XYZ file of C-alpha atoms in Angstrom:
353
model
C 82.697 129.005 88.313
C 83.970 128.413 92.011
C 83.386 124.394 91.232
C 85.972 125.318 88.116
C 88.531 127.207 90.575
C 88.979 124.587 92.839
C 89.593 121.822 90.704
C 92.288 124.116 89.113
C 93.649 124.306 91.968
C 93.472 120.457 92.922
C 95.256 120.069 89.408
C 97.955 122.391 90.016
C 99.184 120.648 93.131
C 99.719 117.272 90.935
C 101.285 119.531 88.714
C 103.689 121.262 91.411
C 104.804 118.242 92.212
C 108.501 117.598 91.294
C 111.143 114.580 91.182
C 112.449 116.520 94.612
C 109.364 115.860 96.153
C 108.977 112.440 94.991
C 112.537 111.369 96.721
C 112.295 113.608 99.859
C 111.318 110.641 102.124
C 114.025 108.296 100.748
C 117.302 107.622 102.318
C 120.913 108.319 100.723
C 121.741 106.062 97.830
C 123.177 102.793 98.854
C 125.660 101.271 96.625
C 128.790 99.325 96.058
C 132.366 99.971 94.369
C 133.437 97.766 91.418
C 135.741 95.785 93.443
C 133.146 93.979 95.305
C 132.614 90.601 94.601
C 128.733 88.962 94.423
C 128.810 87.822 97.450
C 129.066 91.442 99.107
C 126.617 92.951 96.617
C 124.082 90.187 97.421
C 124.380 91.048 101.439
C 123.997 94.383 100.429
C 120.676 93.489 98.706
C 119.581 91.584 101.010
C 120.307 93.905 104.345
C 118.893 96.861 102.699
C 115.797 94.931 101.218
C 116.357 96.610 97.729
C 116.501 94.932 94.057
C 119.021 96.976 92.353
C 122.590 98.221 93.216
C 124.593 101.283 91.450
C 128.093 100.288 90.969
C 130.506 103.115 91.858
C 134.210 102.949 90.075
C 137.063 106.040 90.536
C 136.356 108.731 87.662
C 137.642 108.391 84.267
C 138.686 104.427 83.913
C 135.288 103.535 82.866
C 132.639 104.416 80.072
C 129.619 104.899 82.093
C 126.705 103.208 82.119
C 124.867 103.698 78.220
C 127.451 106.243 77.672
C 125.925 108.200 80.772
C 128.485 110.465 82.762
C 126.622 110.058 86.286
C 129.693 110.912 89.027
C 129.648 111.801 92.267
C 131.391 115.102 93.822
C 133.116 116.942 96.336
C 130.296 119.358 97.624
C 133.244 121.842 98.610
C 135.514 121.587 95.819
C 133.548 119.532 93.103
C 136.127 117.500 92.527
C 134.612 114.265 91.251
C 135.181 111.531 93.649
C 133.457 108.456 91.722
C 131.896 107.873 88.404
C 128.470 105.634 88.436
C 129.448 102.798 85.812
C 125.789 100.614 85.996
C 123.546 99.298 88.562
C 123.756 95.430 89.348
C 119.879 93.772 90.139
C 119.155 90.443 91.587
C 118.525 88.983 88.157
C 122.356 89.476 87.114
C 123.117 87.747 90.146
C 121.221 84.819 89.779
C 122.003 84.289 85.932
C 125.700 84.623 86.492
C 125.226 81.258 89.466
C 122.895 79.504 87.427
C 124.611 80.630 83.721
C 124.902 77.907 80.833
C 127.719 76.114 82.948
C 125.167 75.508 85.652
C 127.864 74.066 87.634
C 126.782 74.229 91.397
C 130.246 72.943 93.071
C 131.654 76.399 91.031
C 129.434 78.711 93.652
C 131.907 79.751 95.583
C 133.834 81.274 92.809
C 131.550 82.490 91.113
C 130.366 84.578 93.866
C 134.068 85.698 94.787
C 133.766 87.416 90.917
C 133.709 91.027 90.725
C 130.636 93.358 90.091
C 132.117 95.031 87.721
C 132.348 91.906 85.582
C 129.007 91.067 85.260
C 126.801 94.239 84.885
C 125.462 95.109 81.343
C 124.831 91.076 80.864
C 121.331 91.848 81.547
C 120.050 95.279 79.532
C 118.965 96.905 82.324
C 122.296 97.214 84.057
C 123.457 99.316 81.465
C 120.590 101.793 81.831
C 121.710 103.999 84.451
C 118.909 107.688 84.262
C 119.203 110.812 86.574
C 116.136 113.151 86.690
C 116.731 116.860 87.859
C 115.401 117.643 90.915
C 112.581 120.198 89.087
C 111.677 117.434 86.780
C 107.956 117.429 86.797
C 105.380 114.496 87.956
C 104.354 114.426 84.610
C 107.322 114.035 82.940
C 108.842 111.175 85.575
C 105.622 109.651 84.392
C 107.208 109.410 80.834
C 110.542 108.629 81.891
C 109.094 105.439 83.854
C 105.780 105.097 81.346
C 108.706 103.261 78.896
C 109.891 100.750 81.289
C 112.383 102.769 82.916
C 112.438 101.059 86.732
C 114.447 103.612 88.578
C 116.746 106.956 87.985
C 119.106 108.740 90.388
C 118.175 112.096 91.342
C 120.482 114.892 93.249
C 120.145 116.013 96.320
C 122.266 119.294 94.539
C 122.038 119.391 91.052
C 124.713 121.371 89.132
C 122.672 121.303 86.282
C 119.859 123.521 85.279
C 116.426 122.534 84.591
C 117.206 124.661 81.052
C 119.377 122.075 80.318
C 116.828 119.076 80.920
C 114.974 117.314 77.719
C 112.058 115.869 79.423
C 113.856 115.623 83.006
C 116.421 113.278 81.748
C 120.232 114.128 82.021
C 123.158 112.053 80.199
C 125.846 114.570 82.017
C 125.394 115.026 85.815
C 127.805 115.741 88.978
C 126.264 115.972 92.251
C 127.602 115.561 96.114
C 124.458 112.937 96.747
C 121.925 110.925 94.992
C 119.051 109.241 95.837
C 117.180 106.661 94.182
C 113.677 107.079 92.712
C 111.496 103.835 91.703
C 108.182 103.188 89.614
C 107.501 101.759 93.222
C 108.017 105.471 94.876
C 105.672 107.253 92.070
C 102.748 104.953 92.536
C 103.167 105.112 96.454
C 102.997 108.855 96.089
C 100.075 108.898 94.125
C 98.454 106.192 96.493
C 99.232 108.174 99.566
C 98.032 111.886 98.617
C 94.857 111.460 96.898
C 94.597 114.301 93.744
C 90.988 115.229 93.140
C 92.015 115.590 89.438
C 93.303 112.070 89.479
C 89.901 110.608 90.822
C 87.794 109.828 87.780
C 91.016 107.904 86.315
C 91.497 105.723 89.418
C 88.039 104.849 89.186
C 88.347 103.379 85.541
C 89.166 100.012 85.145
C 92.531 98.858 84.189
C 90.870 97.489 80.820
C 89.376 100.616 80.291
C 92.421 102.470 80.505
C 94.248 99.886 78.509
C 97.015 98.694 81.009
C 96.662 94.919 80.708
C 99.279 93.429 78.259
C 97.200 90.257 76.690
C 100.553 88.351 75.635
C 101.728 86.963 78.986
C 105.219 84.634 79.361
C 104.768 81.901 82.013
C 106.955 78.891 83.341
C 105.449 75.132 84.359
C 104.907 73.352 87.260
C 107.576 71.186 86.263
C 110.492 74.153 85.021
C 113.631 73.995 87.631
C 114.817 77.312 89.387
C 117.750 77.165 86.539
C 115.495 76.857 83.793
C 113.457 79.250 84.912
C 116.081 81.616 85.954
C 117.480 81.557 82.407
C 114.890 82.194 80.394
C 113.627 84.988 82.487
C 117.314 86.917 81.510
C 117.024 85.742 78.133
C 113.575 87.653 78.167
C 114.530 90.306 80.779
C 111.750 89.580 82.862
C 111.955 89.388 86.590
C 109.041 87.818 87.554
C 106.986 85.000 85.671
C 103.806 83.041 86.502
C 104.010 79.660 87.096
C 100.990 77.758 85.473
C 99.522 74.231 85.605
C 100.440 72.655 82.153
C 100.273 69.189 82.017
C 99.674 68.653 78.646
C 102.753 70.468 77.211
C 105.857 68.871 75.422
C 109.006 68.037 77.356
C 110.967 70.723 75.858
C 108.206 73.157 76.948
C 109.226 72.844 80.833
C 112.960 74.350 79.879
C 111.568 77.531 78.043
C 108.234 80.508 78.290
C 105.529 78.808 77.303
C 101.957 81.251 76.620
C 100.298 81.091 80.050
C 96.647 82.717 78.517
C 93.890 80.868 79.560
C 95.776 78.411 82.074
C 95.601 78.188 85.890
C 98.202 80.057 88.088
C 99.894 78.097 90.435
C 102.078 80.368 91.635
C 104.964 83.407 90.969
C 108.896 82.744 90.603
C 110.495 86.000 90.965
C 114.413 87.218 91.387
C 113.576 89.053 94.461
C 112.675 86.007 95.680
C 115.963 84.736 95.828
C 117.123 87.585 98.154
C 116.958 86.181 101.219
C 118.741 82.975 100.125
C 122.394 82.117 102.044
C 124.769 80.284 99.561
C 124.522 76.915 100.903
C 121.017 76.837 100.758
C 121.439 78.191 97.141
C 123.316 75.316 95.785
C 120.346 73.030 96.931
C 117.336 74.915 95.637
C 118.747 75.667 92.161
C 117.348 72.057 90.660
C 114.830 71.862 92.137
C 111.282 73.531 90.240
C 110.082 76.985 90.713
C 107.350 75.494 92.309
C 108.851 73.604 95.219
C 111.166 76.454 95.666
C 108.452 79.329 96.101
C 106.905 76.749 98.754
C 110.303 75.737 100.569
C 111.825 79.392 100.429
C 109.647 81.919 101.200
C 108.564 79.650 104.048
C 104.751 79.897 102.912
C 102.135 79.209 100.002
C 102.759 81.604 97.885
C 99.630 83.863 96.940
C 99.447 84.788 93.314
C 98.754 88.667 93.694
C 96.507 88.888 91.297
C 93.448 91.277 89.851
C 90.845 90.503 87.708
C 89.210 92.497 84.311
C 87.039 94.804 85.447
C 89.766 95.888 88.864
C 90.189 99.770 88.902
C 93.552 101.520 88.550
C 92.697 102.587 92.381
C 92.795 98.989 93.331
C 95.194 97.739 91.039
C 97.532 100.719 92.855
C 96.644 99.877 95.804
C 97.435 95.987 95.640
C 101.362 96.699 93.876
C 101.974 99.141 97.087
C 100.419 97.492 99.531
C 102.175 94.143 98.300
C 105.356 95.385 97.241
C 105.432 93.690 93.706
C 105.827 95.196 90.537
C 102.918 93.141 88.686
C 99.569 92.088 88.850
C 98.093 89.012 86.794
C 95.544 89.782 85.519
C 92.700 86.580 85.905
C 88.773 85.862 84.390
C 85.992 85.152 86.105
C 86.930 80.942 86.274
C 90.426 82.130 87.320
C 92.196 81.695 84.220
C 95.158 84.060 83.051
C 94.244 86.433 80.716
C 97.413 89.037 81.003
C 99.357 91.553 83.184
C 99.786 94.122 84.177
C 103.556 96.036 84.835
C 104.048 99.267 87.097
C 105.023 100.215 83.596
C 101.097 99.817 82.342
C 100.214 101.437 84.669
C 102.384 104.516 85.034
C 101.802 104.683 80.903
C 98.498 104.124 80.966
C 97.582 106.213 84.059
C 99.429 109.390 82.157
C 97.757 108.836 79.174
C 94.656 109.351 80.733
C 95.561 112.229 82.086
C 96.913 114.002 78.853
């Protein structure tokens, strides 16, 4: 009976938890207006070490963001001040320079365009969530269990949880925002260790079904603009980069199946953040390869589990590592999947329902 009480009351602390509670440690939004060109946004990125920008625009000249209303207000007054219109990531950056009309001597204007030009040409600009303050760990767990990568959350909301359908609001007007990330959920659950949580984190990612079998990877031979453009086609930020001598020509411009191949290495937007311009124009023909090698300044390690890994350790590796997959290798070392923060947030709820 006392063994029973106390894991009840292990469980109810996971489920006290709340979206507030999740963002508490995290810093006012940072963000840019509409009227800032690429160039800005991209030293934004890059100085604040974060993926994705919200665009602000002055209220009521835009349709927001999937026909969300997410502004900004006067704490005294409530006037709105700004209107949320999308949020610009690194990979609408980087397909905008290296578009169709790859035309390098063009960089300069092409990074004098405005932000508010180019978001929504990737999906995921367009989806723009807020999640009440009260919204429960479980139910952020759902909200970022179907691939949604981050959500704003007031510091006041004016809204009431009453209103809330699973945590997620379409109207919202708050003084401040801050941003919450698959990345922050996963940290919080590596950082306070639930006893009710234990038995999952000790299955194995295969167990708990997190590793996606079909897995999208580039060649040895696929240039950063290749590469680059098929990842926006696919909306996919990161890609393997396997040995594949033996495919067609055609194969090194688009996602070939990297199952069962060697990795040789990761291409990923983020990546690209540390890049100045001029350096830019001269790493976007060159391969993936030679540019994870040239610049990130090292050999790039795969981060990579294998099987049989357990959700603790797969947890573990995406925090510890900062990236937002895992591939997912055999016993010879051989691809056989990966695994997505998204896996694992959907898989690691799952478990617990």
């Amino acid at each position: 009976m006392q063994q029973e009480k106390s894991e009840e009351d292990h469980h109810s602390r996971l489920i006290n938890v709340t979206a507030k509670d999740l963002t508490a440690g995290n810093r006012r939004l940072v963000e840019v207006p509409y009227t800032a060109t690429l160039s800005q946004a991209m030293n934004t990125i890059v100085a604040n070490s974060i993926s994705a920008l919200p665009v602000a625009a002055p209220p009521g000249h835009w349709i927001g963001a999937g026909g969300s209303m997410i502004m900004e207000s006067d704490k005294q007054t409530g006037v709105v001040r700004k209107h949320y219109i999308g949020i610009l990531t690194m990979l609408d950056i980087l397909a905008h320079i290296a578009g169709e009309d790859s035309d390098l001597s063009d960089l300069d204007r092409k990074m004098g365009s405005q932000v508010s030009s180019i978001i929504g040409h990737c999906l995921e600009g367009l989806s723009l969530w807020t999640l009440n303050p009260n919204t429960s760990f479980l139910e952020c767990m759902e909200v970022f269990g179907k691939g949604i990568h981050r959500a704003l959350v007031p510091v006041e909301s004016s809204i009431e949880s009453s209103n809330t359908i699973a945590g997620v609001e379409l109207i919202e007007s708050a003084s401040a925002y801050r941003m919450l990330t698959q990345m922050d959920l996963l940290r919080f659950l590596r950082d306070h260790h639930f006893d009710d949580l234990k038995s999952v984190l000790s299955r194995s990612i295969s167990d708990l079904k997190a590793v996606h079998d079909s897995v999208y990877a580039i060649t040895e031979r696929t240039t950063v603009s290749s590469a680059i453009n098929v990842m926006k086609g696919a909306l996919l930020n990161a890609v393997p980069i396997v040995h594949a001598p033996d495919v067609a020509q055609e194969d090194h411009l688009q996602l070939i199946n990297g199952r069962h191949r060697k990795v040789i290495g990761t291409f990923s937007a983020t990546d690209l953040k540390g890049c100045r311009l001029p350096e830019l124009q001269t790493w976007l023909p060159l391969t993936a390869l030679e540019f994870t090698e040239k610049a990130t300044g090292k050999e790039r390690d795969m981060v990579s589990c294998g099987v049989e890994a357990t959700m603790e350790e797969a947890i573990e590796k995406v925090v510890t590592r900062g990236v937002h997959r895992l591939w997912v290798m055999d016993q010879h070392g051989l691809l056989q999947g990966v695994v997505s923060l998204t896996d694992i947030i959907s898989s690691l709820r799952s478990a617990l329902l």
